[in-house]
Structure formats: C-alpha cells, structure tokens
Tab-separated table of C-alpha atoms in Angstrom:
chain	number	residue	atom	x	y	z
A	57	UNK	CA	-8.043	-69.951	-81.426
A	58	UNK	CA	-8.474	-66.303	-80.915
A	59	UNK	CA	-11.211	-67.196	-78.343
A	60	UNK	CA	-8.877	-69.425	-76.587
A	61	UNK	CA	-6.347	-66.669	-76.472
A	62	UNK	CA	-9.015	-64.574	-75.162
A	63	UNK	CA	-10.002	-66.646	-72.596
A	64	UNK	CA	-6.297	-67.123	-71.191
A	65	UNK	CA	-5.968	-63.502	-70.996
A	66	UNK	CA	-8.895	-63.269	-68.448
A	67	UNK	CA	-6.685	-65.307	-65.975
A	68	UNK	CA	-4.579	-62.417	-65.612
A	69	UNK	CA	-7.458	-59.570	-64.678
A	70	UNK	CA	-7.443	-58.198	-61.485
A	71	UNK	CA	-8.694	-54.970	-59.861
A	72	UNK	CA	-6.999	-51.908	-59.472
A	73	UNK	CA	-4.086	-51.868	-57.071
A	74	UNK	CA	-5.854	-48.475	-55.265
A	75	UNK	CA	-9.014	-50.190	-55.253
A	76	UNK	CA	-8.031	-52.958	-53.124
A	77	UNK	CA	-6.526	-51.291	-50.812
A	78	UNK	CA	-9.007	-48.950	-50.054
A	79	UNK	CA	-11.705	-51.694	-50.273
A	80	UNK	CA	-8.993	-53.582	-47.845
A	81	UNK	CA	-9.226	-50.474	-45.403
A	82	UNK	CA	-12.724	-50.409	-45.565
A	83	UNK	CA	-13.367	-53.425	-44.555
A	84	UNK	CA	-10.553	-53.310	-41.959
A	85	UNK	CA	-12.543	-49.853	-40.467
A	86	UNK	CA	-15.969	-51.801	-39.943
A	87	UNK	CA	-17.074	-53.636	-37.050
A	88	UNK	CA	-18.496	-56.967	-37.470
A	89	UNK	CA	-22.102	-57.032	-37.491
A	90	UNK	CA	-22.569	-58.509	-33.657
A	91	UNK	CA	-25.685	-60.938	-33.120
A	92	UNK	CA	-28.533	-58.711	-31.685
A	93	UNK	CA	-28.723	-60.090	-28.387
A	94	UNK	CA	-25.025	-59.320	-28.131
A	95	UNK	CA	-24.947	-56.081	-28.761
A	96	UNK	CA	-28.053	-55.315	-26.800
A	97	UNK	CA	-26.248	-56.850	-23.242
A	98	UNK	CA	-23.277	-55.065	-24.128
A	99	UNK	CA	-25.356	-51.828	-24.327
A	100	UNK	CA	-26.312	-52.259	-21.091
A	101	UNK	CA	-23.367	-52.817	-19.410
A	102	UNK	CA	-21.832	-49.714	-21.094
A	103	UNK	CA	-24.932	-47.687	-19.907
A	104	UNK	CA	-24.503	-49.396	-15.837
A	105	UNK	CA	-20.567	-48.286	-16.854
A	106	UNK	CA	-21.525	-44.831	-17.014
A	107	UNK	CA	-23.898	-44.492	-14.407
A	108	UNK	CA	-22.264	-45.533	-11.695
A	109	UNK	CA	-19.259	-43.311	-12.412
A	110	UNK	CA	-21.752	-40.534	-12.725
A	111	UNK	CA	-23.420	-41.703	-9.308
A	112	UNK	CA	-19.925	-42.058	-7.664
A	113	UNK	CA	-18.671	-38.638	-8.703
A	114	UNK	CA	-22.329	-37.438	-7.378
A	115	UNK	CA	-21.910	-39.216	-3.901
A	116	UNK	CA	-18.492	-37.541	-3.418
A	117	UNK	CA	-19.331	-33.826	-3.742
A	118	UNK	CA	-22.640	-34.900	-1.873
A	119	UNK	CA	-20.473	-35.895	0.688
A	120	UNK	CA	-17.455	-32.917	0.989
A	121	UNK	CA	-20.716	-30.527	0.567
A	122	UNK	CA	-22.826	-32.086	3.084
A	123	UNK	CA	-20.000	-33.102	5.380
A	124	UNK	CA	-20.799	-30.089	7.674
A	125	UNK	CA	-24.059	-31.716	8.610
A	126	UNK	CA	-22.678	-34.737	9.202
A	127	UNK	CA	-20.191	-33.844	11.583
A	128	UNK	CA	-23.804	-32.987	13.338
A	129	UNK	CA	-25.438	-35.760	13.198
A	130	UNK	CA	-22.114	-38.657	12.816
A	131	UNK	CA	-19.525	-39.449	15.918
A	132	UNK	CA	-17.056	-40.386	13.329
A	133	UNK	CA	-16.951	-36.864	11.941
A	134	UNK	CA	-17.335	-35.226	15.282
A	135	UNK	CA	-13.963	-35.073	16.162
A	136	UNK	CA	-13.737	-31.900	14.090
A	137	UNK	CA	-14.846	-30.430	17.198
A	138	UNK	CA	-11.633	-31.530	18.673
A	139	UNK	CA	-9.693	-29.851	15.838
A	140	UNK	CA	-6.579	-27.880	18.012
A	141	UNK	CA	-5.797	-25.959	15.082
A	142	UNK	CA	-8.974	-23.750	14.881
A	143	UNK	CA	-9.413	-23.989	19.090
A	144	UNK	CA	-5.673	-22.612	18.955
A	145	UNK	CA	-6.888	-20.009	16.406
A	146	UNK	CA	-10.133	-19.018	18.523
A	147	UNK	CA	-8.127	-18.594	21.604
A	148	UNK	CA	-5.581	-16.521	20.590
A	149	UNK	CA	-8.326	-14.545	19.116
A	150	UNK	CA	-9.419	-13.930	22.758
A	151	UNK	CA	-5.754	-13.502	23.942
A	152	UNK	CA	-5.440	-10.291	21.752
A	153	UNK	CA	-9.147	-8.938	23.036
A	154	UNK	CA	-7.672	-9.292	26.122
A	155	UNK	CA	-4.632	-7.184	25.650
A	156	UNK	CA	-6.553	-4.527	23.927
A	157	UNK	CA	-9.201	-4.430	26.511
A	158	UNK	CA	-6.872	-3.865	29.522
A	159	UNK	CA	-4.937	-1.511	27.449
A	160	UNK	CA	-8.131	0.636	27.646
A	161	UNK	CA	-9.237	-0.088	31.058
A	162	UNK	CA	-5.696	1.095	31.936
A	163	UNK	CA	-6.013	3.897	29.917
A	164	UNK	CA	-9.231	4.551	31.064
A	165	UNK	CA	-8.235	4.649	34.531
A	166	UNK	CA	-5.051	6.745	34.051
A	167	UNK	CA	-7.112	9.634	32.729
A	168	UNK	CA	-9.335	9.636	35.625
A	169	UNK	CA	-7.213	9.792	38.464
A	170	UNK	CA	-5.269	12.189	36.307
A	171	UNK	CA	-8.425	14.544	36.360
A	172	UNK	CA	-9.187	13.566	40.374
A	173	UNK	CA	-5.787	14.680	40.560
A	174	UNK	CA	-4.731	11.779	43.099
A	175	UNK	CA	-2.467	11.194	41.179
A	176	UNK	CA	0.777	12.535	39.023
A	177	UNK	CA	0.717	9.968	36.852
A	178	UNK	CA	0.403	11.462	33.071
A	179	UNK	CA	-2.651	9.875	31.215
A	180	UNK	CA	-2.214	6.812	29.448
A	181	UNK	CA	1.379	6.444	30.449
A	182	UNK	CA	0.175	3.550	32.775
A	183	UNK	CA	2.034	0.197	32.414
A	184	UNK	CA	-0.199	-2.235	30.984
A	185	UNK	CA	-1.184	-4.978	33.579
A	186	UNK	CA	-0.427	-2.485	36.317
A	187	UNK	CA	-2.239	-3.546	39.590
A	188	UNK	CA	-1.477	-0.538	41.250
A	189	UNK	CA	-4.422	1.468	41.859
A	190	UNK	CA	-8.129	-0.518	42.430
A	191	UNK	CA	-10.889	-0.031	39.289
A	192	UNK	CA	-12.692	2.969	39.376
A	193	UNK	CA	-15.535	0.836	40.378
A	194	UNK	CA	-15.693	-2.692	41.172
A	195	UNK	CA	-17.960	-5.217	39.840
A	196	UNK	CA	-18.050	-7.172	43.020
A	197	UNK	CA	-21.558	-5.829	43.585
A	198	UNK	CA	-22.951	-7.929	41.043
A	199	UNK	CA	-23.756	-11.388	41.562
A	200	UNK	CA	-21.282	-13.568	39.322
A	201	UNK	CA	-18.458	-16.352	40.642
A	202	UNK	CA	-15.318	-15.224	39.693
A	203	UNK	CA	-13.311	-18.119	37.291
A	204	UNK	CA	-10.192	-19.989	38.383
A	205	UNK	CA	-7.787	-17.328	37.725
A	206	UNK	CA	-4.888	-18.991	36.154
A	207	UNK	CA	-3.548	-17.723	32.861
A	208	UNK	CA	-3.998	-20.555	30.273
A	209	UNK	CA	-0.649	-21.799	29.525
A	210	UNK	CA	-1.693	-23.283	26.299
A	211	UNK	CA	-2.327	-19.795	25.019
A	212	UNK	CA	0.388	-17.351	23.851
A	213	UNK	CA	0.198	-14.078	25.186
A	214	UNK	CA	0.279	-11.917	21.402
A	215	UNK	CA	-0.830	-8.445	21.194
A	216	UNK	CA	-1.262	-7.516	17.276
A	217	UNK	CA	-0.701	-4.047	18.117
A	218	UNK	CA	-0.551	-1.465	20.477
A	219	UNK	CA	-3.485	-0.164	18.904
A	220	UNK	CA	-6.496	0.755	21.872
A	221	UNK	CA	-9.947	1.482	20.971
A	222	UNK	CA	-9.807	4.207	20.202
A	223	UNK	CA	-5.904	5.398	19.724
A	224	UNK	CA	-6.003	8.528	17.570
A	225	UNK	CA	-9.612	9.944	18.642
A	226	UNK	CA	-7.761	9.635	22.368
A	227	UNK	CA	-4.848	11.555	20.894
A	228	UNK	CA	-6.657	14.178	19.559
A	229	UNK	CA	-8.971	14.472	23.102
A	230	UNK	CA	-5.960	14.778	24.810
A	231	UNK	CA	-4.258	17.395	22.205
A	232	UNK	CA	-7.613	19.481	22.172
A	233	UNK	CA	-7.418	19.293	26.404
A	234	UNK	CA	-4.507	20.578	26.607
A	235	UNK	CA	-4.758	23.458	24.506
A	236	UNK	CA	-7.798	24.353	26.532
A	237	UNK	CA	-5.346	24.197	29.566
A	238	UNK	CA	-2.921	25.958	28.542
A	239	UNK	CA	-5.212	29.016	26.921
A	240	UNK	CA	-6.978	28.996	30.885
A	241	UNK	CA	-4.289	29.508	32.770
B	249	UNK	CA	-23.690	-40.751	-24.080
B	250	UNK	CA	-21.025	-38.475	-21.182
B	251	UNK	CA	-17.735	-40.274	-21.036
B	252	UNK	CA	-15.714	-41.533	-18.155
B	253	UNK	CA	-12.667	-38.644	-18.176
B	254	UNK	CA	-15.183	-35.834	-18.257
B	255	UNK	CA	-16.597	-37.291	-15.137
B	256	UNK	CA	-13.537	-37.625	-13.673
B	257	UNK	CA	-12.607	-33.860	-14.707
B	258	UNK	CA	-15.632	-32.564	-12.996
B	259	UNK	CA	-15.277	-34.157	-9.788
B	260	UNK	CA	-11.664	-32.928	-9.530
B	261	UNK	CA	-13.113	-29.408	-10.225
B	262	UNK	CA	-15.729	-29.916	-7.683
B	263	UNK	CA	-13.469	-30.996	-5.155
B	264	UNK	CA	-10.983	-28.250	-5.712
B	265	UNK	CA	-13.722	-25.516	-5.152
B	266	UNK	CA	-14.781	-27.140	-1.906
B	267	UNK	CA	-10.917	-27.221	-0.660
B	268	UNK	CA	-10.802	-23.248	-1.509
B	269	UNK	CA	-13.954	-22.729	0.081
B	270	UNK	CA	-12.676	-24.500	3.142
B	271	UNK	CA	-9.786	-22.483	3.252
B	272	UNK	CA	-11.074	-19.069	3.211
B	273	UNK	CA	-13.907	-20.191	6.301
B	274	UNK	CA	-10.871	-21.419	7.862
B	275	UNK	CA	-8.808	-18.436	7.199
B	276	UNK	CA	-12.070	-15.875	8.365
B	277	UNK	CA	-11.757	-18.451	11.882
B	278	UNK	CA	-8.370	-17.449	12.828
B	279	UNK	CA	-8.241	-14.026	11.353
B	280	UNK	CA	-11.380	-12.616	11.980
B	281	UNK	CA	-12.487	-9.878	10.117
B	282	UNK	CA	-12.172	-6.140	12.132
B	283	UNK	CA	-9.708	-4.735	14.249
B	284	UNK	CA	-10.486	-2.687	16.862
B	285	UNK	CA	-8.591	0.250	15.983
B	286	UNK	CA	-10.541	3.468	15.109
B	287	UNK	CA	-8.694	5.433	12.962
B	288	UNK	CA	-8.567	9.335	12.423
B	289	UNK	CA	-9.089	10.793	8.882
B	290	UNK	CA	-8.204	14.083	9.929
B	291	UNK	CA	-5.508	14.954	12.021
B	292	UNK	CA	-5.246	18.647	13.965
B	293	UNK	CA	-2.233	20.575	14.526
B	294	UNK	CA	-2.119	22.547	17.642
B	295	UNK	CA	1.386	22.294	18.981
B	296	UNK	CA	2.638	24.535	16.741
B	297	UNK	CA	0.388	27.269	17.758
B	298	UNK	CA	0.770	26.202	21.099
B	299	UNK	CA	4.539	26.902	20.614
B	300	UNK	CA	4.307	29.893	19.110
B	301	UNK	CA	1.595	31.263	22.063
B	302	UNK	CA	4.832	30.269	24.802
B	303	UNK	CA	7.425	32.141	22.487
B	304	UNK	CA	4.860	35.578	22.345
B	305	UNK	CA	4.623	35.161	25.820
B	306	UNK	CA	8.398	35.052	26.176
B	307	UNK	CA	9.469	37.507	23.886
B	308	UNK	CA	11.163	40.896	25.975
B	309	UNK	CA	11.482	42.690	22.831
B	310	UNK	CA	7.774	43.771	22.359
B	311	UNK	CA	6.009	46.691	24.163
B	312	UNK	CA	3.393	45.328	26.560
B	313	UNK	CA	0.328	46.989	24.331
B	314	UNK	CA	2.129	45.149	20.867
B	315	UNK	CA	2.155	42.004	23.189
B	316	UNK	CA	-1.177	41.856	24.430
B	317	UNK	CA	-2.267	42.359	21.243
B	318	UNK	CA	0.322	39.097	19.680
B	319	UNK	CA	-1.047	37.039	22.375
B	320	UNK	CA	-4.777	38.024	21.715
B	321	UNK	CA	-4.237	36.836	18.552
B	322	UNK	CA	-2.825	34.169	19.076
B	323	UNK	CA	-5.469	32.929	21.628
B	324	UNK	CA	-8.359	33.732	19.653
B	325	UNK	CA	-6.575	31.661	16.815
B	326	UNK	CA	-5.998	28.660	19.395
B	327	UNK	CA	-9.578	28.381	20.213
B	328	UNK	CA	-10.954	29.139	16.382
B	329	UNK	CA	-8.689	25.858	15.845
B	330	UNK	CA	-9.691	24.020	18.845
B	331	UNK	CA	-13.078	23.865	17.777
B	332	UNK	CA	-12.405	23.190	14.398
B	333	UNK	CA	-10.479	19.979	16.081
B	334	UNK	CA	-13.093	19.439	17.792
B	335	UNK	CA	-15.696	19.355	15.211
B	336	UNK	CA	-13.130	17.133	13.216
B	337	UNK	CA	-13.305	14.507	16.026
B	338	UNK	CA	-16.903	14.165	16.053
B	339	UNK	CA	-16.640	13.595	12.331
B	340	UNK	CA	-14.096	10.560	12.716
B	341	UNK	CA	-16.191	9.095	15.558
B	342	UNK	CA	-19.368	9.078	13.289
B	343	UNK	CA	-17.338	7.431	10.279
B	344	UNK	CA	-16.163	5.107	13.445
B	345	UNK	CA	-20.159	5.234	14.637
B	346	UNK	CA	-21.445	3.944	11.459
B	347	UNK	CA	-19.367	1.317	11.219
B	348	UNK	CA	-20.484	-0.556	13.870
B	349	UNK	CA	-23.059	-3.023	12.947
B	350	UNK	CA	-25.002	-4.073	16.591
B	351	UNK	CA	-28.037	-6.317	15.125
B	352	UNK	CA	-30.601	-6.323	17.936
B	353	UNK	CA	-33.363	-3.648	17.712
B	354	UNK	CA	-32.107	-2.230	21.793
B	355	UNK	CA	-28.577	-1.485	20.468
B	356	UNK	CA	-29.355	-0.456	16.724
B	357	UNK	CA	-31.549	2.299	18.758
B	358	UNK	CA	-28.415	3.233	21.226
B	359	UNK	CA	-26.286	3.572	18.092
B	360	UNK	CA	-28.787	6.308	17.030
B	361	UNK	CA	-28.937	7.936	20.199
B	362	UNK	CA	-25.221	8.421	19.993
B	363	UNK	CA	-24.864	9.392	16.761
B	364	UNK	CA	-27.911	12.145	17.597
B	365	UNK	CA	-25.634	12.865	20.749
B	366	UNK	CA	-22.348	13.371	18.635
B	367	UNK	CA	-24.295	15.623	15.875
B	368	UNK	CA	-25.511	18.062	19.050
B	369	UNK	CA	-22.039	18.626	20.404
B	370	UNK	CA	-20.744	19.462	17.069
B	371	UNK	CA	-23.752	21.918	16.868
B	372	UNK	CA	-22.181	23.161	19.557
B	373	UNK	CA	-19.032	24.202	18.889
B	374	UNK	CA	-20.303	25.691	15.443
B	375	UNK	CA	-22.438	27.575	17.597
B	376	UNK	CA	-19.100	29.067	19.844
B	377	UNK	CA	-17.290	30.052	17.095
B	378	UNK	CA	-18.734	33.134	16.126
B	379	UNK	CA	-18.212	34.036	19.366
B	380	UNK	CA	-14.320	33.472	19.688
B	381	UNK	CA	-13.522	37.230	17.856
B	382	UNK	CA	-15.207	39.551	20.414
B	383	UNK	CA	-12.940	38.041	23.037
B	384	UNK	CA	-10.552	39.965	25.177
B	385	UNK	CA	-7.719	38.170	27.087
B	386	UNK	CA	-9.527	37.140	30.269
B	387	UNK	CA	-12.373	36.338	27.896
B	388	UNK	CA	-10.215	33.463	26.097
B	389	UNK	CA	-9.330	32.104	29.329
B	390	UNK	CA	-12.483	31.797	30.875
B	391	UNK	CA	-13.738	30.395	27.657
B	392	UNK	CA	-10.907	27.604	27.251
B	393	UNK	CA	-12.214	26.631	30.915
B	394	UNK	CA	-15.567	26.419	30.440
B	395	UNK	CA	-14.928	24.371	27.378
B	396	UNK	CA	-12.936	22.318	29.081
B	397	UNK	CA	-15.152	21.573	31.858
B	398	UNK	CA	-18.108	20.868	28.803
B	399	UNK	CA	-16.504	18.624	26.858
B	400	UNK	CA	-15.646	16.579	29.831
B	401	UNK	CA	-19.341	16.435	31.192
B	402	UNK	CA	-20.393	16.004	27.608
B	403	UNK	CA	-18.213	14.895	25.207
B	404	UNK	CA	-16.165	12.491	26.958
B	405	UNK	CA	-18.662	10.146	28.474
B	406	UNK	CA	-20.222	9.921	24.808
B	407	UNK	CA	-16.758	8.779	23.298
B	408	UNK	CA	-16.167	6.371	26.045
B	409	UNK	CA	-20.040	4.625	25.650
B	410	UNK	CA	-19.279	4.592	21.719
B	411	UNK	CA	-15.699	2.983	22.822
B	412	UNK	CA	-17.712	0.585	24.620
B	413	UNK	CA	-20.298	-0.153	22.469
B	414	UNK	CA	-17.211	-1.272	19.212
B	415	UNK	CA	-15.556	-3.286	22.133
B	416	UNK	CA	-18.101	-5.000	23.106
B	417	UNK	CA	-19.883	-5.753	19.454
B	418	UNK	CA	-16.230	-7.087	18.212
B	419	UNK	CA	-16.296	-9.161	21.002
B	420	UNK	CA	-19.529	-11.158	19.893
B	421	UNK	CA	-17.684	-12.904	17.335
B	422	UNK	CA	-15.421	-14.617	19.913
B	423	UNK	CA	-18.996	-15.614	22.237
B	424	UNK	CA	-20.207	-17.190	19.149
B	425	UNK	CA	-17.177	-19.097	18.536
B	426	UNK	CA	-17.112	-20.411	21.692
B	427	UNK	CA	-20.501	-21.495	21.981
B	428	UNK	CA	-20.931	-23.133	19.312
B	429	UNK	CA	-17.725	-25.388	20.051
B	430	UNK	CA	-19.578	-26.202	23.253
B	431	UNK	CA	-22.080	-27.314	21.616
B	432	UNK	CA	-20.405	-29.481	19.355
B	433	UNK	CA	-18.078	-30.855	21.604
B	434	UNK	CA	-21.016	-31.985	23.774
B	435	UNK	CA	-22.415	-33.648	21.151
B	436	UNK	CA	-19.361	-35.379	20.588
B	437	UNK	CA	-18.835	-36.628	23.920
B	438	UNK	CA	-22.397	-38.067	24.010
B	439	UNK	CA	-21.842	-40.000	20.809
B	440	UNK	CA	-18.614	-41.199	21.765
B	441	UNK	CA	-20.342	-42.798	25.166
B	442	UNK	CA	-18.102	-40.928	27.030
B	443	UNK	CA	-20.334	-39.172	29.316
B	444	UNK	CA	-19.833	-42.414	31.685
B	445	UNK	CA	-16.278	-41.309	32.469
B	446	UNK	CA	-15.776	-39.213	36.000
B	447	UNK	CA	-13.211	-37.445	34.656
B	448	UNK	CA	-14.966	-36.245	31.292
B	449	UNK	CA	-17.416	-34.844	33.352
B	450	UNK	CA	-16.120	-32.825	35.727
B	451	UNK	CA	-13.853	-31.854	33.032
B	452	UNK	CA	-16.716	-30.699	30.801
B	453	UNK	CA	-18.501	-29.460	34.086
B	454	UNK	CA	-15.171	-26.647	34.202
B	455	UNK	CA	-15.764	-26.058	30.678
B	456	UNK	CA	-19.450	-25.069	30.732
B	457	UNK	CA	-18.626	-23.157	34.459
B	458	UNK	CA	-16.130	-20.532	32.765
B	459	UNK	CA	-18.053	-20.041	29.871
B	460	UNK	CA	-21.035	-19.360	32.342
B	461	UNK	CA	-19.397	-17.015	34.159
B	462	UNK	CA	-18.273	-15.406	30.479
B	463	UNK	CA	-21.802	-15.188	29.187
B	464	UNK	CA	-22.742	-14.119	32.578
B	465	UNK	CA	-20.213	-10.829	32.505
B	466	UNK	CA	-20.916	-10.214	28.864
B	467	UNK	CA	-24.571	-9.890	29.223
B	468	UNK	CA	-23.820	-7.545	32.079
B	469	UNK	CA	-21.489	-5.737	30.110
B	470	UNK	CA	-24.381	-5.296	27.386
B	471	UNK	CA	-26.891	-4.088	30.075
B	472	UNK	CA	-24.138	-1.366	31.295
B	473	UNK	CA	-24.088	-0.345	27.740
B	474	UNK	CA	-27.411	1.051	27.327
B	475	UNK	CA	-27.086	3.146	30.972
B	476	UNK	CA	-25.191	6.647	30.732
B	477	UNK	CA	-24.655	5.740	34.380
B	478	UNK	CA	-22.922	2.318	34.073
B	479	UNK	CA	-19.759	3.679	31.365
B	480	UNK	CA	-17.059	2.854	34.109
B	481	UNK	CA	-18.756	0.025	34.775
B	482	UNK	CA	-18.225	-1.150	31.241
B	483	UNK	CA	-14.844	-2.247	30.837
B	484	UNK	CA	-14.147	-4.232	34.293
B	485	UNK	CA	-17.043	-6.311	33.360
B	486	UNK	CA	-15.403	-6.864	29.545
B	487	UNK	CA	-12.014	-8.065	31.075
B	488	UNK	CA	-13.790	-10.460	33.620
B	489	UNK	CA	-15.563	-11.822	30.156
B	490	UNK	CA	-12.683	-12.242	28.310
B	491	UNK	CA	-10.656	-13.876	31.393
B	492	UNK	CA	-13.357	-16.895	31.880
B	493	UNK	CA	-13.707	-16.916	28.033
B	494	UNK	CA	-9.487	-17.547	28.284
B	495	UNK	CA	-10.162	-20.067	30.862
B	496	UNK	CA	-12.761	-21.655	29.058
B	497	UNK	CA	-10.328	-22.658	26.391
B	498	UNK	CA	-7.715	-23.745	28.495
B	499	UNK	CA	-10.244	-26.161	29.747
B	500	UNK	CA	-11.451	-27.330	26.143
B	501	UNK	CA	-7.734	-27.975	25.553
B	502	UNK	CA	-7.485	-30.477	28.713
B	503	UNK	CA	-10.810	-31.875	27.870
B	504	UNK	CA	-9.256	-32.444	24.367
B	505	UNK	CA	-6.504	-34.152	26.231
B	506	UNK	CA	-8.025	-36.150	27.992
B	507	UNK	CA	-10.865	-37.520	25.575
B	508	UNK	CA	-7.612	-38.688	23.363
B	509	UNK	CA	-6.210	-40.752	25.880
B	510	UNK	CA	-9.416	-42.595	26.428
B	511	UNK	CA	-10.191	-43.152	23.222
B	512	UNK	CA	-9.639	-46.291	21.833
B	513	UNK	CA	-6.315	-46.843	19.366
C-alpha cells in the first residue's frame, strides 16, 4: 500500500517553475538547426547581398570623383562647359580687370602730360573712360585685328574698388614729388 | 561580415566631401584669389612739414638772419624725410615685388632684375643723406631738383615695369580660364554633331577670332614687359587684351544660346 501511495505521488512531480521557463527561453533564443544545403545557399546570397551594396557605394564615389574626366571624354556630361553660372563668374572676372586696367592707363597718362606740361590737368584726376587725349603711344604699329568693339551686354560693368595698381605707392610718389617741388623753387 | 547601414553611412560621407570640395573650386572660379591692390606698410608724413616750411616763410615777425636760419632747417629736415620716404617706398614695392609669382624662367629673371634695380636706388638715397646737413639754402634747392629729375629717369620707369609686370601676371588666371572653356566647349560641339550647323560655326568661328586677337595682345604685352623701352607700351596693349577677352565671352554666351535652341527637347 505504501508503494501504491508512492507511486501516485509521482504523478504530481514536475520541474521547477524557474527552470522551465528559462529552459522555455532557451529554446525560444535558438535557431533551428537548418539542413546544410540550406544554410549554405542562404550564405551566399547574404554574401552577393553585401557585395553589391559595397560595389554600388564604390561605383558612386568612382563616379562624382572621376566625373571631371568624364565630362572629357562623355557628350552627356559636356554640357558643363555650357554652365552660365561659372561663364558669368569668369566674365565678370574680366569686367573688373578691365576697370582697373584703364584706371591705370588713365592714370598713367594723366601724370605724363602733367610732366610734358600740355596740359593743366592735375595727375590722376582724369575721369575714368575719358577719350580725351590719344595714348601716349599707339599700338597700331603692331600687326593685330582689332575685335568687334561692342561692350558685351551680358556682362555687368562692376568695379570691386577704386583700388589701381598700385594706389598708395602712387600716393606716396606723388607726396615725395611734390615736396621736391616745393623745396626747388 | 560589413553591414548594409555602414555602407550606406560611408557613401553619404563620401558624397558630402565631394559636394564641399566642389564648392570651394567653384568658389576659387568666381572669386579668384589676389587683388590687384598693392598696399603700403608704411605711410610718410610730409604735409605737415610742408606746412610748417609755408608758415616760416610767411612769418613777418622774425629777423631775416633768424629766418634763414628757420627755413634752413626746415629744408634740410624736408629732404632728411624725403629720402627716408623714399627709401620706405622701395621697401613696400619689394614686399609688393616678392609677391609676385611669374613661373617661366624669362620673367622669374626680370623679377630679379627689378628687385636688383629697386635695392640700387635705395642705395642711393642712403648714400645722399649724409650729405643733406652741409647744405645751405640754394644748396637744398638745387638738390630737391636734381632729385626730382633722378627719380623720374630712375625710379619711376622701375615702378611702372613692376606695375606692369603684377598686372599682367594677375591677368593669366583669366587667359587660362578662357582657354580652357574653349577647349571644352569645342569638344562639346563635336560630340553633340553640331559642327554641321552654319550657324554654330561661324558662331564658334567669332569665339576663337576674339580670343585670338586676346592671346595675340597678351603675348605682346609680355614681350613689352621684358624691354625698358616698351613700359608705355604696356598698358594699351593690356586693355586691347582684356576688350577681345570681354568680347570673347559675349560670344560664348550667344554660342550658348544658340546650341540650346538646337538641341533636341
């Protein structure tokens, strides 16, 4: 009888309430064990996965780095050469040469008919553009065709600065002159 | 094994150093790098001596001998100063000198020449100085002539051939630019099979015309450069440049014009 008892009592063993459920997580946490030729493709395609992101991301700084060359050697590029922002850019670059050029030619030429003395007009006080007087001397004798002479309207006329080449080494010329004037007369 | 977002997160890194590499070429395009303004560390004050010189010269309350003797002074004062402003502008223009960077071997040896040139007139005017204290009156005023008459024989022709030579080196840049848009847009125009079109061609025929005539005028310009002779000739040559370089462009911005409207849409 007390085996019988015994026996009936077994029907009520379990395991441990925290064992199970960790045993339950564990289980939960691994991956079924995948047939070996399944695992193997999708190895492969995971690898392919990876390369060709790593090949696309190569191809597009490839492309942005080498795109200089392209625009070489590719008419779909080319029209970079066609780009009005940087052609507006250059030629206003050559606008402002120009202003600061004549504004020492004129200057130029005011202090030497001011030293000729043909002249009353005080050095560099010459309007810039002024037609006025003819160049000191003229480059006619040299053999170059003269452009068509009309001022690009595309281009705006900007002068950074007044500034000549050279503003304040002429001011100090000009300073040091007319001391020497004034102590010789 | 790399994984897909740090991929990603380099190629956006990558990208974004190529866009602010892009910018600062484009930025260096339309601001180029360099003014031409030369500017003057030291400054020299003469006026007020200057003033002072008209007000000894004016003043009724002095005996003639205490007069002569304020305005000697004052004179010998003047031209101590003059030539100290003088030998301060030849310092500037060497700063200004060395500056320049020409790259062919003909013009790195004219920049040397000059500089040699600039050192020898302030050799000179160390050299006068000494002189300046011995003066009487009629002394000091033949002196301030002759000095005159020196610096303009010597000094002046050097500052306008080193005026020249930053002009004309600054200038470059804007040759370069130019030519190498020709070239591009040529190319262009070939690959686009436009070169059968009338109009294209005689407008690309203008194009390369001006910028002939530019190169032509700048390469004289360059040649007057290296002769003492040819200064005046200098700067008439420079605008003439610059014009056809202007016209040039106005022409790439028709040619622009016109290759858009045959372009297929």
């Amino acid at each position: 009888m007390d085996l019988l008892e015994s026996l009936k009592k077994l029907k009520n063993i379990g395991p441990d309430s925290n064992y199970t459920r960790n045993s339950k997580d564990f289980i939960l946490r691994t991956e079924p064990g995948l047939p070996l030729l399944l695992g193997a493709r999708r190895l492969f395609f995971k690898g392919l996965e990876s390369g060709a992101a790593l090949a696309l991301a190569g191809i597009s700084v490839i492309l942005i780095l080498g795109g200089s060359y392209l625009t070489k050697i590719s008419p779909f590029f080319g029209a970079r050469s066609l780009d009005l922002a940087s052609l507006k850019a250059e030629a206003q670059n050559i606008d402002i040469q120009i202003n600061l050029t004549n504004l020492n030619y004129v200057q130029s030429l005011g202090k030497t008919i001011s030293e000729s003395g043909q002249s009353s007009v005080p050095v560099g006080k010459l309007p810039l553009g002024s037609t006025a007087v003819d160049p000191v001397k003229s480059p006619q004798n040299h053999i170059i065709a003269t452009p068509k002479t009309k001022k690009p309207s595309g281009l705006s006329a900007t002068s950074e600065s007044s500034t000549a080449v050279p503003s304040a080494p002429e001011e100090e010329t000009m300073l040091i002159d007319q001391a020497l004037q004034t102590l010789a007369e | 094994m790399i994984k897909k977002p740090e991929i990603f997160l380099i190629s956006i890194i990558a990208l974004l150093g190529v866009f602010c590499l892009s910018s600062k070429s484009l930025a260096e395009t339309a601001y180029p790098a360099g003014t031409n303004q030369i500017v003057a560390k030291n400054v020299c004050d003469l006026q007020s001596q200057l003033k002072e010189l008209k007000k000894a010269g004016n003043n009724q309350n002095l005996a003639d001998w205490e007069k002569y003797q304020t305005e000697l002074k004052i004179r010998k004062g003047i031209l101590e100063n003059t030539l100290d402003c003088g030998i301060i502008e030849i310092a500037n223009l060497k700063t200004n000198l060395i500056s320049l960077s020409p790259i062919t071997n003909d013009l790195i040896v004219l920049k040397n020449a000059l500089d040699n040139s600039l050192s020898k007139i302030a050799d000179y005017y160390n050299s006068q100085k000494p002189r300046v204290s011995n003066f009487g009156l009629s002394e000091t005023k033949v002196f301030a002539q002759n000095l005159k008459n020196w610096r303009a024989d010597n000094y002046e022709p050097l500052l306008k051939r080193i005026t020249n030579l930053n002009i004309w080196l600054k200038n470059q840049t804007l040759f370069e630019a130019a030519r190498s848009r020709l070239d591009k847009i040529n190319q262009t125009v070939r690959a686009l099979k436009l070169v059968d079109s009338d109009k294209i061609q005689q407008s690309f025929r203008q194009v390369k015309d001006n910028f002939g005539v530019a190169s032509d005028a700048n390469t004289l310009a360059r040649q007057s450069l290296k002769n003492p002779n040819s200064v005046n000739d200098f700067l008439p040559l420079m605008q003439l440049s610059l014009d056809a370089l202007a016209q040039t462009y106005q022409n790439l911005f028709e040619l622009s014009d016109l290759i858009n409207t045959l372009l297929p849409h």
